[in-house]
Short mmCIF file of C-alpha atoms in Angstrom, two decimals:
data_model
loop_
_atom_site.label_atom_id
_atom_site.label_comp_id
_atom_site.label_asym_id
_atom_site.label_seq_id
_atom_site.Cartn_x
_atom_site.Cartn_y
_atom_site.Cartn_z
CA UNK A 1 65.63 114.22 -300.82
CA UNK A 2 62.95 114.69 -298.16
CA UNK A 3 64.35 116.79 -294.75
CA UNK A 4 63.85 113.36 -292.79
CA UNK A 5 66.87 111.55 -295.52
CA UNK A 6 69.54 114.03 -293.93
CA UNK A 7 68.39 113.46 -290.09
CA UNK A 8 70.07 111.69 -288.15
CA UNK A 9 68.44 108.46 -286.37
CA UNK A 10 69.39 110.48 -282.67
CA UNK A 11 67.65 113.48 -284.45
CA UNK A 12 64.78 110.89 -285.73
CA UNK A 13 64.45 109.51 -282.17
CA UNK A 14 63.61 112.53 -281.06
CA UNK A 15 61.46 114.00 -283.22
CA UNK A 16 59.40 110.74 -282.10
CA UNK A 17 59.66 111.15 -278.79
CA UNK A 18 58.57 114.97 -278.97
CA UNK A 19 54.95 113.41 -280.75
CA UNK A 20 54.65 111.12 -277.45
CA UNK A 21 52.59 112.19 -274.63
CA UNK A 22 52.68 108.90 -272.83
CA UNK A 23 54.65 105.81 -272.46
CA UNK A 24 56.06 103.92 -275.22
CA UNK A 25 57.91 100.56 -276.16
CA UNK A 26 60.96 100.07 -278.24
CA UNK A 27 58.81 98.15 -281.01
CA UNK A 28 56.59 101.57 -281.38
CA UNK A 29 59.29 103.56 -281.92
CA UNK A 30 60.52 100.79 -284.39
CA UNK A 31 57.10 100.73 -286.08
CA UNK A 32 57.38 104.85 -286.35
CA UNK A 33 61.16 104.38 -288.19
CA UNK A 34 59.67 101.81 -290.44
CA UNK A 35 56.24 104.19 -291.31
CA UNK A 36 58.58 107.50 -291.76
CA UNK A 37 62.56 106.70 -292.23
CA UNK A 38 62.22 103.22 -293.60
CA UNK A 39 66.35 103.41 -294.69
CA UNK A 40 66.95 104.32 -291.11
CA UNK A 41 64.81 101.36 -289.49
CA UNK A 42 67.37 98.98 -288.10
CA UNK A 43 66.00 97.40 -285.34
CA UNK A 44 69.66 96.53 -283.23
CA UNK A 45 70.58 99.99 -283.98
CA UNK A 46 67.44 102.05 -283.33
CA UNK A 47 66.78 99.96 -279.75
CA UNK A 48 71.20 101.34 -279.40
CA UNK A 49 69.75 104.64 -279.97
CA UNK A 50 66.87 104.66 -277.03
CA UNK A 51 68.79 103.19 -274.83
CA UNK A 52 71.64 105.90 -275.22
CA UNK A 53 69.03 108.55 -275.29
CA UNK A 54 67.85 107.18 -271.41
CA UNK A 55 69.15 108.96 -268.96
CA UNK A 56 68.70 106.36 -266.20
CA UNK A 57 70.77 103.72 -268.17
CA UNK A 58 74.57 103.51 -266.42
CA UNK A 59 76.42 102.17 -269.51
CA UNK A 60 75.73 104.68 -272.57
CA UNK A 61 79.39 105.38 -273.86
CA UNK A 62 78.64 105.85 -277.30
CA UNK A 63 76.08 108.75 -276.69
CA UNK A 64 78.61 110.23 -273.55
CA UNK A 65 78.67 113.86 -275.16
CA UNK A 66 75.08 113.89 -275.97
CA UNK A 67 71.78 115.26 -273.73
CA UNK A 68 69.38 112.48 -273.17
CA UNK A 69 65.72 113.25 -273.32
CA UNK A 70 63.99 109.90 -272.69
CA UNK A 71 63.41 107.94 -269.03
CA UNK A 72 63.18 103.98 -269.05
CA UNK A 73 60.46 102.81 -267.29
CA UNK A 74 60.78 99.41 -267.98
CA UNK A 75 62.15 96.79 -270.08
CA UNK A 76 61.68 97.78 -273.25
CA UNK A 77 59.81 100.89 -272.18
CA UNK A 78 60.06 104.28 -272.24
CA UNK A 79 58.93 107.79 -272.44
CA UNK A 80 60.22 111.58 -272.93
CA UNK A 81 62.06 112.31 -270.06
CA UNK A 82 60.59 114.88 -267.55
CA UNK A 83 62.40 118.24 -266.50
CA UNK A 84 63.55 117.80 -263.58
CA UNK A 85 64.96 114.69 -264.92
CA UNK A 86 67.50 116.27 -267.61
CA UNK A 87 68.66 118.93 -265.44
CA UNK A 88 69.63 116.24 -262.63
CA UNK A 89 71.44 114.99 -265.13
CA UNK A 90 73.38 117.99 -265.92
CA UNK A 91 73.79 118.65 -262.20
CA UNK A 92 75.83 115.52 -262.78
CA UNK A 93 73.33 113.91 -260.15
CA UNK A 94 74.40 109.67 -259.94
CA UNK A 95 72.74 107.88 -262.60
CA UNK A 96 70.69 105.36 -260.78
CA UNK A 97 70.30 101.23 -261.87
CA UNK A 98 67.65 100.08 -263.68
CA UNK A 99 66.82 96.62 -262.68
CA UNK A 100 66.01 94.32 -265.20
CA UNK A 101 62.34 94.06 -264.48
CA UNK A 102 60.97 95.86 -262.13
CA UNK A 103 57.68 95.15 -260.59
CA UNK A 104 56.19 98.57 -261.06
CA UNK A 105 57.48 101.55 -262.58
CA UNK A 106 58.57 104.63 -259.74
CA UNK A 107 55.59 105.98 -258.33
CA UNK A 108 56.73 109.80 -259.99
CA UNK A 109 56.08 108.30 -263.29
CA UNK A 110 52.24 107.82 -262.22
CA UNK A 111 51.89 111.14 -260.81
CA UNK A 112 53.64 112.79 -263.35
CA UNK A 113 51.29 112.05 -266.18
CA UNK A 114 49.42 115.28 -267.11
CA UNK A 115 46.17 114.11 -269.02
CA UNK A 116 44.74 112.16 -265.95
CA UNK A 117 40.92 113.00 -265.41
CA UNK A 118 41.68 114.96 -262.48
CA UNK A 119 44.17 117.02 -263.99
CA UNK A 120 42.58 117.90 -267.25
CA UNK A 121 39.09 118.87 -265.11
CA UNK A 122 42.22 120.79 -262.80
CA UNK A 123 43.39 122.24 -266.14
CA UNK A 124 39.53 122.94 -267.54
CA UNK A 125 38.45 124.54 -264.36
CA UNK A 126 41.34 126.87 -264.36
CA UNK A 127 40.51 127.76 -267.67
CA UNK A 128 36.74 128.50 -267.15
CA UNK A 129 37.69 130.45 -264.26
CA UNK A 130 39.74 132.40 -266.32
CA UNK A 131 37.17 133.14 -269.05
CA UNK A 132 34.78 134.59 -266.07
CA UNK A 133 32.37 131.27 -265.71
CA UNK A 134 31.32 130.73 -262.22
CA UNK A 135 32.31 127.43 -261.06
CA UNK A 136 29.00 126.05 -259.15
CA UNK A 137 30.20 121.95 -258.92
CA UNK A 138 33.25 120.08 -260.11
CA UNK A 139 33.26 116.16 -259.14
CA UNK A 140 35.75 114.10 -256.70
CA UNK A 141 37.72 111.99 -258.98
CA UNK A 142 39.15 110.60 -256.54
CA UNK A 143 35.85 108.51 -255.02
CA UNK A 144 34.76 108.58 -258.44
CA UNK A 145 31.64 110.70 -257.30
CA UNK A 146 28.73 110.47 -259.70
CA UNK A 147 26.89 113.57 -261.55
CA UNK A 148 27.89 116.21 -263.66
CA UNK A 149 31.77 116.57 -263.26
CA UNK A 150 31.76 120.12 -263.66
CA UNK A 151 29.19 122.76 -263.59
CA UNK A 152 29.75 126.23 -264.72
CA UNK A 153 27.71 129.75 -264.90
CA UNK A 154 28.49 132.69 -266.72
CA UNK A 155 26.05 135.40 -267.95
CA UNK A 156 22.59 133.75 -267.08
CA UNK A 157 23.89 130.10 -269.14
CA UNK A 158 24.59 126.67 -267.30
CA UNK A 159 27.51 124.54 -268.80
CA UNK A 160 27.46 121.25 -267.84
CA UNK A 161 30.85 119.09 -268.51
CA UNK A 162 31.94 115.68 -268.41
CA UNK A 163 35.51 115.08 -268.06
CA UNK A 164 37.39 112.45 -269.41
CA UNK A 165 41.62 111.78 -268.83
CA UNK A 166 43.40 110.03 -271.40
CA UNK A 167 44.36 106.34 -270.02
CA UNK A 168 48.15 105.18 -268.45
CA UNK A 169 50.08 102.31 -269.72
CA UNK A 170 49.34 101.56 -265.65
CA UNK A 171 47.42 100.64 -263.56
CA UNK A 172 47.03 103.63 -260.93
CA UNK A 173 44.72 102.10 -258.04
CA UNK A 174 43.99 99.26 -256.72
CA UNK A 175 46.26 95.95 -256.38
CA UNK A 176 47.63 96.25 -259.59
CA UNK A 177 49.23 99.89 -259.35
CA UNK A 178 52.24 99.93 -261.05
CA UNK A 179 51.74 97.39 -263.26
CA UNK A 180 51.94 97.82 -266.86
CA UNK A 181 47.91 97.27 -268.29
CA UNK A 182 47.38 94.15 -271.02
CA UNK A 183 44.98 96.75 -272.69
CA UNK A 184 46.39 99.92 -274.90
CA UNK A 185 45.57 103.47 -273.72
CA UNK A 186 44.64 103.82 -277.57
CA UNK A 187 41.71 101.07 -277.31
CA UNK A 188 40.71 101.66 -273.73
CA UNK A 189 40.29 105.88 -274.45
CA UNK A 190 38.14 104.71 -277.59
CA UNK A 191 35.66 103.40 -274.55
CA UNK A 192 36.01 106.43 -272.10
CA UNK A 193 34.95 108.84 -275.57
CA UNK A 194 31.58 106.16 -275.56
CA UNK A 195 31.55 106.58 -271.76
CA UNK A 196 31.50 110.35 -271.85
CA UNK A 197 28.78 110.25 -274.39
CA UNK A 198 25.85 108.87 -272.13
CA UNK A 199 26.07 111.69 -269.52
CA UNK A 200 26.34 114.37 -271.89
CA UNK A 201 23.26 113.35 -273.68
CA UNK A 202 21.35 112.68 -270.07
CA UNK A 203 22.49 116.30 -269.37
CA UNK A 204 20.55 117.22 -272.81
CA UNK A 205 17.45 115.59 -271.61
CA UNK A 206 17.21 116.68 -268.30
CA UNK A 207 18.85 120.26 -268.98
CA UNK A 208 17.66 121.00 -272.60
CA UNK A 209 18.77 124.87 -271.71
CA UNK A 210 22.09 123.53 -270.77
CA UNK A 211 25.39 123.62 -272.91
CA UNK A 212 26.63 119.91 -272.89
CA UNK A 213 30.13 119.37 -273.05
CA UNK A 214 32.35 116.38 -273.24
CA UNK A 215 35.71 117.34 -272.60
CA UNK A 216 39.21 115.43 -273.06
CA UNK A 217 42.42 115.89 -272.60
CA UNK A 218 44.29 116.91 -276.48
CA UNK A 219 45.61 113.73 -278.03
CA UNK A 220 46.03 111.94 -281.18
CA UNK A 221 43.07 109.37 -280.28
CA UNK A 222 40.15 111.67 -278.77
CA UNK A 223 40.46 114.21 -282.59
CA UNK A 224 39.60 111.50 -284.96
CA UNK A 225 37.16 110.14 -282.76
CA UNK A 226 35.23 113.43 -282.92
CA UNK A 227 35.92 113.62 -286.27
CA UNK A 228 33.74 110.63 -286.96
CA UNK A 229 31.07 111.06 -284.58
CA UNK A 230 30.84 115.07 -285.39
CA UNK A 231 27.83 115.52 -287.20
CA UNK A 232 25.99 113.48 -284.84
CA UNK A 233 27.05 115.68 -282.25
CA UNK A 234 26.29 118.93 -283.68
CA UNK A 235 22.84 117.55 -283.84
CA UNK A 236 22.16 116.56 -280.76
CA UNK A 237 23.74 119.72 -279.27
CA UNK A 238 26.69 118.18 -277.70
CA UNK A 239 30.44 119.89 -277.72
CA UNK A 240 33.44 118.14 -277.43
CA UNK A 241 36.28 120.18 -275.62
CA UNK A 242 40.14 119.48 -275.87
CA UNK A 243 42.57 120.56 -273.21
CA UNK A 244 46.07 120.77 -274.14
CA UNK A 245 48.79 120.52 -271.33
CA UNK A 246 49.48 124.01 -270.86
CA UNK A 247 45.86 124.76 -269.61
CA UNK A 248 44.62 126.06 -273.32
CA UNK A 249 41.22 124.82 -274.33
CA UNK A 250 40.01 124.49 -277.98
CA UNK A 251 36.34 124.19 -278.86
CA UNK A 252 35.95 121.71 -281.72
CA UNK A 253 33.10 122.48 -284.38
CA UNK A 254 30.40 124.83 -283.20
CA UNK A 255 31.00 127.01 -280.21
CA UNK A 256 29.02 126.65 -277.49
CA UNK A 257 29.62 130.45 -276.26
CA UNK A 258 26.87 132.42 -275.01
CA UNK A 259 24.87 133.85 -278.26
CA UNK A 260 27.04 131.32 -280.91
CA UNK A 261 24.57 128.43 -280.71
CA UNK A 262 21.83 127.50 -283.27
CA UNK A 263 18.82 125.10 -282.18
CA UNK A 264 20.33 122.04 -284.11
CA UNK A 265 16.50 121.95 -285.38
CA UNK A 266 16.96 124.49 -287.26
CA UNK A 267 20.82 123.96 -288.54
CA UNK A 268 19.46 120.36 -289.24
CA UNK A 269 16.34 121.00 -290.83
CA UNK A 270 15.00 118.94 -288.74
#
């Protein structure tokens, strides 16, 4: 008997919630059950389940005397339920109605997401400060300013980076904000990784003594996407960065550290 046999589908639910760093629908979570706890994968039953484990739904009687940990967004959509969220609902704090289908989600949601672009280049300028680099430019996401997002200096090297977030279910601007996007963050971040590449290889032409970086925020897409596209990479001198939500950054495949590099020509035998 495997440990997920003796788990619980409440205990099940949230182990998947706990892998989620964004939005969800019920039919992902479904697909999950199906993939992992295939005895367990009643639809009625599992769509009972994250609906009970929503703190924002009024009528959850049969999950009463247990903590929720997701928020509904939406009809059939959710995500893991902020903070601030679960202790309001301890405070005993009115559970507001969810109308059926709202026209936009509540603008908190938006905000709250933590692998935008201008909170991982927040997150990965914090972190170079940290490590002693010298921050000489970082970008206006905002106006979508062109150039090098960020530029750094640190014992006589340049590092130039280009910043990619990981995509919302929403749209964030414009006259669609709020409403949920006919594309998947999974497809559309497959674009921003080809997106990020251009600039970091420009930055390679015009600043061969420059460490070129493209940096993402950690997720489940952006690793085997550098996975496949590594070797190519390596060779043309180009790092790919991954910021986690806590502010850590991990280097993948060769460091680009001061003293750490070798001329791909000569790793390559080229």
């Amino acid at each position: 008997m495997s440990d997920r046999d003796a788990m619980t589908v409440w205990e099940l639910l949230r182990e998947y919630a706990a892998t989620q760093s964004g939005s969800f629908t019920s039919q992902e979570a479904l697909s999950w059950f199906r993939r992992h706890a295939p005895d367990k994968a009643n639809e009625r039953n599992i769509r009972t389940h994250i609906r009970g484990a929503s703190w924002n739904v009024g009528n959850r009687p049969q999950f009463s005397t247990k903590e929720p940990f997701l928020t509904k967004l939406d009809r059939g959509l959710f995500w893991r339920a902020r903070l601030d969220e679960i202790e309001g609902w301890r405070a005993d704090v009115p559970t507001p109605t969810v109308e059926p289908m709202p026209a936009a989600p509540a603008e908190g949601h938006l905000v709250s997401e933590w692998h935008t672009e201008d909170n991982t280049q927040r997150l990965l300028v914090e972190w170079l400060a940290g490590e002693g680099w010298t921050i000489a430019r970082t970008a206006n996401t905002a106006t979508r300013e062109h150039g090098v997002d960020v530029v750094a200096e640190r014992e006589g090297q340049r590092l130039g980076v280009e910043v990619k977030g990981y995509p919302s279910r929403f749209y964030v601007t414009g006259r669609k904000k709020g409403q949920v996007k006919t594309s998947t963050p999974k497809e559309q971040a497959k674009k921003w990784y080809a997106h990020a590449l251009v600039p970091a290889i420009r930055l390679r032409t015009h600043e061969p003594d420059s460490v070129s970086v493209m940096c993402f925020p950690d997720s489940r897409v952006y690793r085997p996407l550098y996975a496949d596209t590594a070797l190519s990479l390596r060779a043309a001198g180009i790092d790919v960065w991954l910021v986690s939500q806590d502010g850590a950054v991990e280097i993948l495949g060769q460091s680009s550290l001061p003293g750490e590099r070798l001329d791909a020509r000569v790793q390559f035998g080229l």
